Tab-separated table of C-alpha atoms in Angstrom:
chain	number	residue	atom	x	y	z
A	136	MET	CA	0.000	0.000	0.000
A	137	ALA	CA	1.305	3.473	-0.892
A	138	ARG	CA	2.365	5.684	2.000
A	139	GLN	CA	0.128	8.635	2.814
A	140	LEU	CA	1.197	11.847	1.108
A	141	ARG	CA	2.674	14.468	3.452
A	142	VAL	CA	1.949	18.038	2.411
A	143	GLU	CA	4.188	20.421	4.350
A	144	PHE	CA	4.677	24.176	4.051
A	145	PRO	CA	5.258	27.075	6.477
A	146	GLY	CA	2.105	27.899	8.427
A	147	ALA	CA	0.296	24.685	7.481
A	148	LEU	CA	-2.496	23.616	9.822
A	149	TYR	CA	-3.149	19.928	10.514
A	150	HIS	CA	-5.401	17.533	12.325
A	151	VAL	CA	-3.143	14.741	13.605
A	152	LEU	CA	-4.357	11.361	14.847
A	153	SER	CA	-2.448	8.333	16.096
A	154	ARG	CA	-3.673	5.109	17.688
A	155	GLY	CA	-2.067	2.488	19.855
A	156	ASN	CA	-0.615	-0.531	18.078
A	157	GLU	CA	-3.459	-3.019	17.566
A	158	ARG	CA	-5.602	-0.386	19.335
A	159	ASN	CA	-3.876	-1.123	22.635
A	160	PRO	CA	-3.595	1.608	25.301
A	161	ILE	CA	-0.982	4.322	24.879
A	162	VAL	CA	-1.520	5.370	28.511
A	163	ARG	CA	-2.294	3.157	31.500
A	164	ASN	CA	-2.694	5.669	34.309
A	165	ASP	CA	-2.445	9.346	35.169
A	166	TYR	CA	1.339	9.189	35.448
A	167	ASP	CA	1.463	8.131	31.790
A	168	ARG	CA	-0.984	10.859	30.860
A	169	ASN	CA	1.175	13.487	32.525
A	170	LEU	CA	4.213	11.986	30.800
A	171	PHE	CA	2.420	12.229	27.454
A	172	VAL	CA	1.579	15.904	27.961
A	173	GLU	CA	5.080	16.784	29.203
A	174	THR	CA	6.673	14.996	26.238
A	175	LEU	CA	4.334	16.808	23.870
A	176	LYS	CA	5.270	20.155	25.405
A	177	GLU	CA	8.995	19.393	25.094
A	178	SER	CA	8.634	18.410	21.442
A	179	VAL	CA	6.536	21.492	20.698
A	180	GLU	CA	9.163	23.801	22.161
A	181	LEU	CA	11.992	22.014	20.370
A	182	ALA	CA	10.324	22.094	16.948
A	183	GLY	CA	8.634	25.488	17.232
A	184	VAL	CA	5.253	23.921	16.547
A	185	GLU	CA	2.042	25.541	17.810
A	186	VAL	CA	-0.651	23.376	19.412
A	187	ILE	CA	-4.188	24.692	19.062
A	188	ALA	CA	-6.091	21.793	20.611
A	189	TYR	CA	-5.617	18.211	21.722
A	190	VAL	CA	-7.376	15.382	23.484
A	191	LEU	CA	-5.759	12.262	24.895
A	192	MET	CA	-7.790	9.071	25.146
A	193	ASP	CA	-6.685	5.668	26.437
A	194	ASN	CA	-5.686	4.259	23.055
A	195	HIS	CA	-5.430	7.275	20.748
A	196	TYR	CA	-5.057	11.030	20.579
A	197	HIS	CA	-6.123	13.935	18.384
A	198	MET	CA	-4.296	17.220	17.889
A	199	ILE	CA	-4.675	20.363	15.847
A	200	ILE	CA	-1.261	21.880	15.202
A	201	GLU	CA	0.288	24.629	13.097
A	202	THR	CA	3.813	24.358	11.722
A	203	PRO	CA	5.460	27.761	11.145
A	204	ASN	CA	8.685	25.947	10.213
A	205	SER	CA	7.202	23.397	7.802
A	206	ASN	CA	8.422	20.513	9.948
A	207	LEU	CA	5.462	18.280	10.747
A	208	SER	CA	7.310	14.999	10.143
A	209	HIS	CA	10.337	16.063	12.193
A	210	PHE	CA	8.125	17.125	15.098
A	211	MET	CA	6.029	13.971	15.060
A	212	LYS	CA	9.061	11.702	14.797
A	213	HIS	CA	10.634	13.309	17.865
A	214	PHE	CA	7.412	13.253	19.864
A	215	GLY	CA	6.384	9.707	18.963
A	216	LEU	CA	9.808	8.182	19.485
A	217	THR	CA	10.506	10.029	22.745
A	218	TYR	CA	7.177	9.108	24.299
A	219	THR	CA	7.466	5.484	23.161
A	220	VAL	CA	10.931	5.134	24.730
A	221	ARG	CA	9.724	6.649	28.003
A	222	PHE	CA	6.540	4.563	28.087
A	223	ASN	CA	8.398	1.352	27.283
A	224	LYS	CA	11.041	1.980	29.922
A	225	ARG	CA	8.421	2.720	32.531
A	226	HIS	CA	6.398	-0.435	31.784
A	227	GLY	CA	9.237	-2.822	30.974
A	228	ARG	CA	8.154	-3.369	27.379
A	229	SER	CA	9.736	-3.036	23.941
A	230	GLY	CA	8.600	-2.485	20.386
A	231	HIS	CA	6.131	-0.178	18.720
A	232	LEU	CA	3.601	1.682	20.821
A	233	PHE	CA	1.729	3.426	18.000
A	234	GLN	CA	0.008	1.806	15.038
A	235	GLY	CA	2.020	2.639	11.931
A	236	ARG	CA	2.521	6.205	10.773
A	237	PHE	CA	0.503	9.004	12.288
A	238	LYS	CA	-2.385	10.300	10.207
A	239	ALA	CA	-2.262	13.983	9.262
A	240	ILE	CA	-4.967	15.918	7.417
A	241	LEU	CA	-4.196	19.372	6.070
A	242	ILE	CA	-6.890	21.844	7.179
A	243	GLU	CA	-8.227	24.990	5.563
A	244	GLU	CA	-8.273	27.275	8.580
A	245	ASP	CA	-11.201	29.584	7.911
A	246	SER	CA	-13.650	26.817	7.127
A	247	TYR	CA	-12.776	24.002	9.465
A	248	LEU	CA	-10.655	25.027	12.455
A	249	VAL	CA	-13.535	25.800	14.821
A	250	VAL	CA	-15.535	22.764	13.702
A	251	LEU	CA	-12.593	20.413	14.246
A	252	SER	CA	-11.769	21.971	17.585
A	253	ARG	CA	-15.259	21.211	18.867
A	254	TYR	CA	-15.183	17.715	17.380
A	255	ILE	CA	-11.925	16.960	19.192
A	256	HIS	CA	-13.072	18.396	22.507
A	257	LEU	CA	-16.242	16.281	22.426
A	258	ASN	CA	-14.241	13.102	21.851
A	259	PRO	CA	-14.334	11.858	25.484
A	260	ILE	CA	-18.123	11.518	25.420
A	261	ARG	CA	-18.523	10.259	21.836
A	262	THR	CA	-18.837	6.620	22.851
A	263	LYS	CA	-21.790	4.255	23.217
A	264	GLY	CA	-21.617	4.491	26.989
A	265	TRP	CA	-22.573	8.174	26.863
A	266	VAL	CA	-25.499	7.936	24.450
A	267	ASP	CA	-28.241	8.006	27.077
A	268	THR	CA	-26.466	10.372	29.468
A	269	ARG	CA	-28.005	13.772	30.204
A	270	THR	CA	-26.408	16.802	28.584
A	271	GLU	CA	-25.580	18.318	31.986
A	272	GLU	CA	-23.626	15.244	33.031
A	273	LYS	CA	-21.741	15.140	29.742
A	274	TRP	CA	-20.756	18.768	30.124
A	275	ARG	CA	-19.704	18.278	33.741
A	276	TYR	CA	-17.413	15.471	32.656
A	277	LEU	CA	-15.927	17.338	29.696
A	278	LYS	CA	-15.069	20.529	31.530
A	279	SER	CA	-13.244	18.555	34.227
A	280	TYR	CA	-11.460	16.214	31.795
A	281	LEU	CA	-7.786	16.970	32.468
A	282	TRP	CA	-6.339	15.406	29.322
A	283	SER	CA	-7.838	17.863	26.876
A	284	THR	CA	-7.353	21.534	26.058
A	285	LEU	CA	-11.063	22.249	26.602
A	286	PRO	CA	-10.734	23.325	30.292
A	287	GLY	CA	-8.298	26.069	29.266
A	288	TYR	CA	-10.637	27.223	26.520
A	289	ILE	CA	-13.491	27.917	28.907
A	290	ASP	CA	-11.637	28.838	32.113
A	291	GLU	CA	-8.825	31.407	32.140
A	292	ARG	CA	-7.348	29.834	35.294
A	293	LYS	CA	-6.781	26.502	33.527
A	294	LYS	CA	-4.935	27.810	30.483
A	295	LEU	CA	-1.554	26.351	29.544
A	296	ASN	CA	0.995	28.875	28.321
A	297	TRP	CA	2.010	26.738	25.318
A	298	ILE	CA	-1.457	26.290	23.796
A	299	ARG	CA	-2.712	28.731	21.126
A	300	TYR	CA	-6.278	29.146	22.410
A	301	GLU	CA	-6.747	32.487	20.671
A	302	LYS	CA	-6.384	30.889	17.251
A	303	THR	CA	-9.838	29.373	17.713
A	304	VAL	CA	-11.738	31.581	20.145
A	305	ASN	CA	-10.941	34.776	18.215
A	306	TYR	CA	-13.395	33.600	15.587
A	307	PHE	CA	-16.229	34.393	17.981
A	308	GLU	CA	-15.499	37.685	19.733
A	309	LYS	CA	-12.621	40.160	20.010
A	310	ASP	CA	-12.950	40.461	23.776
A	311	LYS	CA	-11.229	37.521	25.528
A	312	LYS	CA	-13.947	36.958	28.125
A	313	SER	CA	-16.723	37.149	25.567
A	314	SER	CA	-14.886	34.875	23.156
A	315	ARG	CA	-14.440	32.176	25.810
A	316	ALA	CA	-18.130	32.348	26.667
A	317	ALA	CA	-19.056	32.110	22.989
A	318	TYR	CA	-16.804	29.110	22.458
A	319	LYS	CA	-18.282	27.433	25.526
A	320	ARG	CA	-21.787	27.873	24.087
A	321	TYR	CA	-20.607	26.516	20.750
A	322	VAL	CA	-19.212	23.339	22.308
A	323	MET	CA	-22.278	22.856	24.496
A	324	GLU	CA	-24.505	23.084	21.423
A	325	GLY	CA	-22.662	20.054	20.112
A	326	LEU	CA	-23.978	18.011	23.034
A	327	LYS	CA	-27.604	18.543	22.112
A	328	GLY	CA	-27.696	16.546	18.915
A	329	THR	CA	-25.784	14.304	16.558
A	330	LEU	CA	-22.983	16.200	14.857
A	331	SER	CA	-21.871	15.335	11.367
A	332	ASN	CA	-18.359	13.971	11.103
A	333	PRO	CA	-16.158	16.673	9.508
A	334	PHE	CA	-13.745	14.008	8.298
A	335	ASP	CA	-16.389	12.720	5.897
A	336	GLU	CA	-15.433	15.732	3.763
A	337	VAL	CA	-11.725	14.894	3.537
A	338	LYS	CA	-10.477	14.947	-0.051
A	339	SER	CA	-7.798	12.599	-1.379
A	340	GLN	CA	-7.383	11.317	2.202
A	341	VAL	CA	-5.153	14.257	3.142
A	342	VAL	CA	-6.984	17.600	2.732
A	343	LEU	CA	-10.004	19.124	4.448
A	344	GLY	CA	-11.104	22.284	2.734
A	345	SER	CA	-12.700	23.919	-0.281
A	346	GLU	CA	-11.963	22.962	-3.871
A	347	GLU	CA	-9.925	26.143	-4.219
A	348	PHE	CA	-7.813	25.178	-1.198
A	349	VAL	CA	-7.281	21.659	-2.516
């Protein structure tokens, strides 16, 4: 099978997804989750990459990142290898942790950034076990979910200094407080019904955007 095309250029915006090998866990406890986030931060600072949003689940993760230096592959290689080595050492294992190459979809910012951000932040409750749960309970869980950038989007006190929150929330309002409130409402609206999957619109398996962008 042909390898997925990598489109890289300065300022490119991507949705990145990677799963555990054979869908096995990539984290086993909160220590691993903290290790994942710390490793991500180190790799971000080393590569000069900008993280706009992420969510970490037990056996996969999603990220939205921007690459001012046109170095997606370099960044992901450092991050994936470093975390795998640390995870393996901690758990006395060897071999691959992630399933093949990471998947990266090039995003047209104006059309899809906000939509993808919400889709990612809702990931923790998009499982069968949450289908019949009340909206209030879903929201309570999401806003306290530590392994996502959502808490920092809706609460100034929970912001991380290496996440580019403004890249998304500035679409709503110019005032910071108002923009956070607007983004919060936008995410909560996604809990009230079934959202379409934005990835159904991916073209050629690597681009999400208008025909002109493609």
